[in-house]
């Protein structure tokens, strides 16, 4: 019964990862469409409306989806036998996710906010914004292919002993963390992945302790 419960919670995390990843990809395509509309339009009202809506989509939808997709993916690596560094396809997904989060938080969000102010003065969004959103969508699509194809061999750091899978409490906590953080973000008006970070950090620490004990 305990094993069945653990599998169900793990499947729930996988389901959340798929749903939020699709949401992230969809939002990236919506951002690209809105920014392209603003870039191509000569009507000031259309330009302001499209750019402003792109900023709203980024804060209200893309941010929470991106955080949840990244968290569930990292949690599945940290809480199952897949690990972070045993397979090249997992390692590549991990690297892409880190780059995407950095670019989205520190580059894209700020540039979108600036583009809203610029649109009110009649300026079009910077071409770099369109390229960035297109690259984001392409990267997510590539990660989806990696998850399905699982190409390449194992890394040189793979050990004979597989890391142990986490208990059902970890997967249950992951599901709760995603839901709580999304609800909190809706109330605050901006993404707040605090619970997800706490659960992920706790699992990584527990995994390291288990590996040392083994």
Tab-separated table of C-alpha atoms in Angstrom:
chain	number	residue	atom	x	y	z
A	1	UNK	CA	0.000	0.000	0.000
A	2	UNK	CA	2.823	2.394	0.874
A	3	UNK	CA	4.554	1.656	-2.429
A	4	UNK	CA	1.324	2.224	-4.357
A	5	UNK	CA	0.769	5.528	-2.544
A	6	UNK	CA	4.324	6.619	-3.313
A	7	UNK	CA	3.874	5.781	-6.996
A	8	UNK	CA	0.655	7.780	-7.137
A	9	UNK	CA	2.258	10.850	-5.586
A	10	UNK	CA	5.238	10.480	-7.915
A	11	UNK	CA	2.877	10.234	-10.877
A	12	UNK	CA	1.151	13.377	-9.624
A	13	UNK	CA	4.484	15.214	-9.676
A	14	UNK	CA	5.191	13.924	-13.201
A	15	UNK	CA	1.723	15.080	-14.266
A	16	UNK	CA	2.356	18.519	-12.768
A	17	UNK	CA	5.699	18.676	-14.563
A	18	UNK	CA	4.081	17.910	-17.918
A	19	UNK	CA	1.164	20.315	-17.426
A	20	UNK	CA	3.307	23.216	-16.224
A	21	UNK	CA	5.914	22.633	-18.951
A	22	UNK	CA	3.188	22.789	-21.603
A	23	UNK	CA	1.886	25.938	-19.914
A	24	UNK	CA	5.372	27.449	-19.951
A	25	UNK	CA	5.754	26.680	-23.646
A	26	UNK	CA	2.314	28.071	-24.435
A	27	UNK	CA	3.004	31.303	-22.537
A	28	UNK	CA	6.331	31.726	-24.335
A	29	UNK	CA	4.523	31.427	-27.683
A	30	UNK	CA	1.867	33.912	-26.518
A	31	UNK	CA	4.606	36.349	-25.488
A	32	UNK	CA	6.248	36.017	-28.882
A	33	UNK	CA	2.923	36.616	-30.653
A	34	UNK	CA	2.058	39.686	-28.596
A	35	UNK	CA	5.527	41.181	-28.929
A	36	UNK	CA	5.558	40.490	-32.665
A	37	UNK	CA	2.179	42.224	-32.952
A	38	UNK	CA	3.490	45.225	-31.062
A	39	UNK	CA	6.679	45.278	-33.124
A	40	UNK	CA	4.848	45.155	-36.457
A	41	UNK	CA	2.033	47.570	-35.590
A	42	UNK	CA	2.125	51.265	-36.402
A	43	UNK	CA	-0.918	52.011	-34.231
A	44	UNK	CA	0.204	53.401	-30.837
A	45	UNK	CA	-2.830	51.973	-29.006
A	46	UNK	CA	-2.249	48.484	-30.410
A	47	UNK	CA	1.421	48.668	-29.555
A	48	UNK	CA	0.719	49.660	-25.944
A	49	UNK	CA	-2.032	47.065	-25.517
A	50	UNK	CA	0.004	44.184	-26.947
A	51	UNK	CA	3.121	45.030	-24.954
A	52	UNK	CA	1.172	45.551	-21.731
A	53	UNK	CA	-0.622	42.231	-22.138
A	54	UNK	CA	2.717	40.509	-22.781
A	55	UNK	CA	3.938	41.841	-19.437
A	56	UNK	CA	0.776	40.604	-17.695
A	57	UNK	CA	1.161	37.131	-19.230
A	58	UNK	CA	4.779	37.028	-18.113
A	59	UNK	CA	4.021	37.929	-14.480
A	60	UNK	CA	0.683	36.177	-13.998
A	61	UNK	CA	1.130	33.008	-16.064
A	62	UNK	CA	4.603	32.382	-17.468
A	63	UNK	CA	6.404	33.031	-14.179
A	64	UNK	CA	4.348	30.567	-12.089
A	65	UNK	CA	4.373	27.946	-14.854
A	66	UNK	CA	8.137	28.289	-15.312
A	67	UNK	CA	8.811	28.014	-11.581
A	68	UNK	CA	6.567	24.968	-11.193
A	69	UNK	CA	7.938	23.225	-14.292
A	70	UNK	CA	11.531	23.802	-13.206
A	71	UNK	CA	10.806	22.765	-9.617
A	72	UNK	CA	9.007	19.539	-10.493
A	73	UNK	CA	11.715	18.598	-12.987
A	74	UNK	CA	14.505	19.228	-10.486
A	75	UNK	CA	12.556	17.456	-7.735
A	76	UNK	CA	12.071	14.371	-9.895
A	77	UNK	CA	15.818	14.288	-10.530
A	78	UNK	CA	16.611	14.760	-6.840
A	79	UNK	CA	13.977	12.330	-5.558
A	80	UNK	CA	14.340	9.415	-7.980
A	81	UNK	CA	17.057	7.146	-9.330
A	82	UNK	CA	17.526	9.423	-12.363
A	83	UNK	CA	19.653	11.894	-10.382
A	84	UNK	CA	21.197	15.036	-11.854
A	85	UNK	CA	24.469	13.722	-13.287
A	86	UNK	CA	23.855	10.068	-14.223
A	87	UNK	CA	22.490	10.664	-17.733
A	88	UNK	CA	23.532	13.205	-20.325
A	89	UNK	CA	19.958	14.030	-21.334
A	90	UNK	CA	19.036	14.849	-17.727
A	91	UNK	CA	22.174	16.950	-17.303
A	92	UNK	CA	21.433	18.874	-20.521
A	93	UNK	CA	17.848	19.516	-19.367
A	94	UNK	CA	19.191	20.709	-16.014
A	95	UNK	CA	21.625	23.118	-17.684
A	96	UNK	CA	18.972	24.497	-20.041
A	97	UNK	CA	16.555	24.996	-17.139
A	98	UNK	CA	19.115	26.966	-15.141
A	99	UNK	CA	19.870	29.198	-18.133
A	100	UNK	CA	16.163	29.718	-18.845
A	101	UNK	CA	15.374	30.687	-15.261
A	102	UNK	CA	18.301	33.117	-15.144
A	103	UNK	CA	17.346	34.688	-18.479
A	104	UNK	CA	13.658	34.872	-17.585
A	105	UNK	CA	14.112	36.365	-14.124
A	106	UNK	CA	17.038	38.713	-14.667
A	107	UNK	CA	16.711	39.617	-18.348
A	108	UNK	CA	13.296	38.981	-19.885
A	109	UNK	CA	11.064	40.257	-17.062
A	110	UNK	CA	12.959	43.530	-16.670
A	111	UNK	CA	13.113	44.092	-20.421
A	112	UNK	CA	9.367	43.476	-20.724
A	113	UNK	CA	8.633	45.995	-18.000
A	114	UNK	CA	10.826	48.556	-19.745
A	115	UNK	CA	9.150	47.838	-23.085
A	116	UNK	CA	5.736	48.729	-21.620
A	117	UNK	CA	7.016	52.178	-20.690
A	118	UNK	CA	8.706	52.499	-24.072
A	119	UNK	CA	5.495	51.552	-25.899
A	120	UNK	CA	3.686	54.480	-24.271
A	121	UNK	CA	6.201	56.779	-25.951
A	122	UNK	CA	5.635	55.114	-29.318
A	123	UNK	CA	8.635	52.783	-29.345
A	124	UNK	CA	8.474	49.179	-30.521
A	125	UNK	CA	9.795	46.290	-28.411
A	126	UNK	CA	13.463	45.516	-28.874
A	127	UNK	CA	14.139	42.732	-31.401
A	128	UNK	CA	16.100	40.947	-28.662
A	129	UNK	CA	12.824	40.380	-26.806
A	130	UNK	CA	11.300	38.583	-29.775
A	131	UNK	CA	14.429	36.502	-30.233
A	132	UNK	CA	14.528	35.692	-26.513
A	133	UNK	CA	10.933	34.486	-26.353
A	134	UNK	CA	11.389	32.426	-29.517
A	135	UNK	CA	14.502	30.822	-28.058
A	136	UNK	CA	12.653	30.118	-24.801
A	137	UNK	CA	9.865	28.278	-26.626
A	138	UNK	CA	12.401	26.371	-28.732
A	139	UNK	CA	14.384	25.346	-25.657
A	140	UNK	CA	11.273	24.013	-23.902
A	141	UNK	CA	10.298	22.050	-27.008
A	142	UNK	CA	13.818	20.603	-27.163
A	143	UNK	CA	13.604	19.591	-23.506
A	144	UNK	CA	10.325	17.816	-24.228
A	145	UNK	CA	12.070	15.836	-26.964
A	146	UNK	CA	14.883	14.942	-24.558
A	147	UNK	CA	12.367	13.629	-22.022
A	148	UNK	CA	10.775	11.367	-24.624
A	149	UNK	CA	13.838	10.222	-26.605
A	150	UNK	CA	16.293	10.033	-23.671
A	151	UNK	CA	19.275	10.119	-26.070
A	152	UNK	CA	22.989	9.574	-25.450
A	153	UNK	CA	24.782	7.372	-22.990
A	154	UNK	CA	25.333	7.711	-19.287
A	155	UNK	CA	27.818	10.248	-17.992
A	156	UNK	CA	31.271	9.281	-16.640
A	157	UNK	CA	30.015	10.160	-13.138
A	158	UNK	CA	27.435	7.384	-13.095
A	159	UNK	CA	27.908	4.946	-10.229
A	160	UNK	CA	26.836	1.325	-10.156
A	161	UNK	CA	24.547	1.965	-7.210
A	162	UNK	CA	21.352	3.831	-8.073
A	163	UNK	CA	20.308	6.615	-5.709
A	164	UNK	CA	17.257	5.676	-3.625
A	165	UNK	CA	13.850	7.090	-4.466
A	166	UNK	CA	12.263	9.473	-1.991
A	167	UNK	CA	9.296	8.603	0.179
A	168	UNK	CA	5.722	9.470	-0.707
A	169	UNK	CA	5.899	12.369	1.759
A	170	UNK	CA	8.423	14.127	-0.469
A	171	UNK	CA	6.270	13.802	-3.584
A	172	UNK	CA	3.156	14.824	-1.640
A	173	UNK	CA	5.006	17.852	-0.285
A	174	UNK	CA	6.081	18.742	-3.829
A	175	UNK	CA	2.488	18.741	-5.069
A	176	UNK	CA	1.380	20.856	-2.104
A	177	UNK	CA	4.278	23.287	-2.588
A	178	UNK	CA	3.331	23.929	-6.214
A	179	UNK	CA	-0.324	24.571	-5.360
A	180	UNK	CA	0.479	26.798	-2.378
A	181	UNK	CA	3.029	28.874	-4.295
A	182	UNK	CA	0.696	29.363	-7.262
A	183	UNK	CA	-2.091	30.483	-4.928
A	184	UNK	CA	0.299	32.787	-3.072
A	185	UNK	CA	1.511	34.278	-6.329
A	186	UNK	CA	-2.045	35.027	-7.428
A	187	UNK	CA	-2.672	36.865	-4.168
A	188	UNK	CA	0.618	38.778	-4.199
A	189	UNK	CA	0.514	39.560	-7.907
A	190	UNK	CA	3.946	38.114	-8.681
A	191	UNK	CA	5.554	34.607	-8.621
A	192	UNK	CA	6.580	33.416	-5.154
A	193	UNK	CA	8.192	29.931	-5.270
A	194	UNK	CA	9.211	29.893	-1.590
A	195	UNK	CA	7.642	26.555	-0.675
A	196	UNK	CA	9.033	24.904	-3.791
A	197	UNK	CA	12.554	26.071	-2.974
A	198	UNK	CA	12.252	24.784	0.594
A	199	UNK	CA	11.041	21.337	-0.510
A	200	UNK	CA	13.732	21.050	-3.194
A	201	UNK	CA	16.525	22.137	-0.853
A	202	UNK	CA	15.358	19.712	1.840
A	203	UNK	CA	15.262	16.812	-0.620
A	204	UNK	CA	18.744	17.572	-1.982
A	205	UNK	CA	20.127	17.629	1.567
A	206	UNK	CA	18.367	14.366	2.439
A	207	UNK	CA	19.628	12.749	-0.773
A	208	UNK	CA	23.218	13.686	0.042
A	209	UNK	CA	22.867	12.274	3.545
A	210	UNK	CA	21.444	9.027	2.189
A	211	UNK	CA	24.272	8.685	-0.334
A	212	UNK	CA	26.912	9.295	2.324
A	213	UNK	CA	25.297	6.743	4.626
A	214	UNK	CA	25.256	4.190	1.814
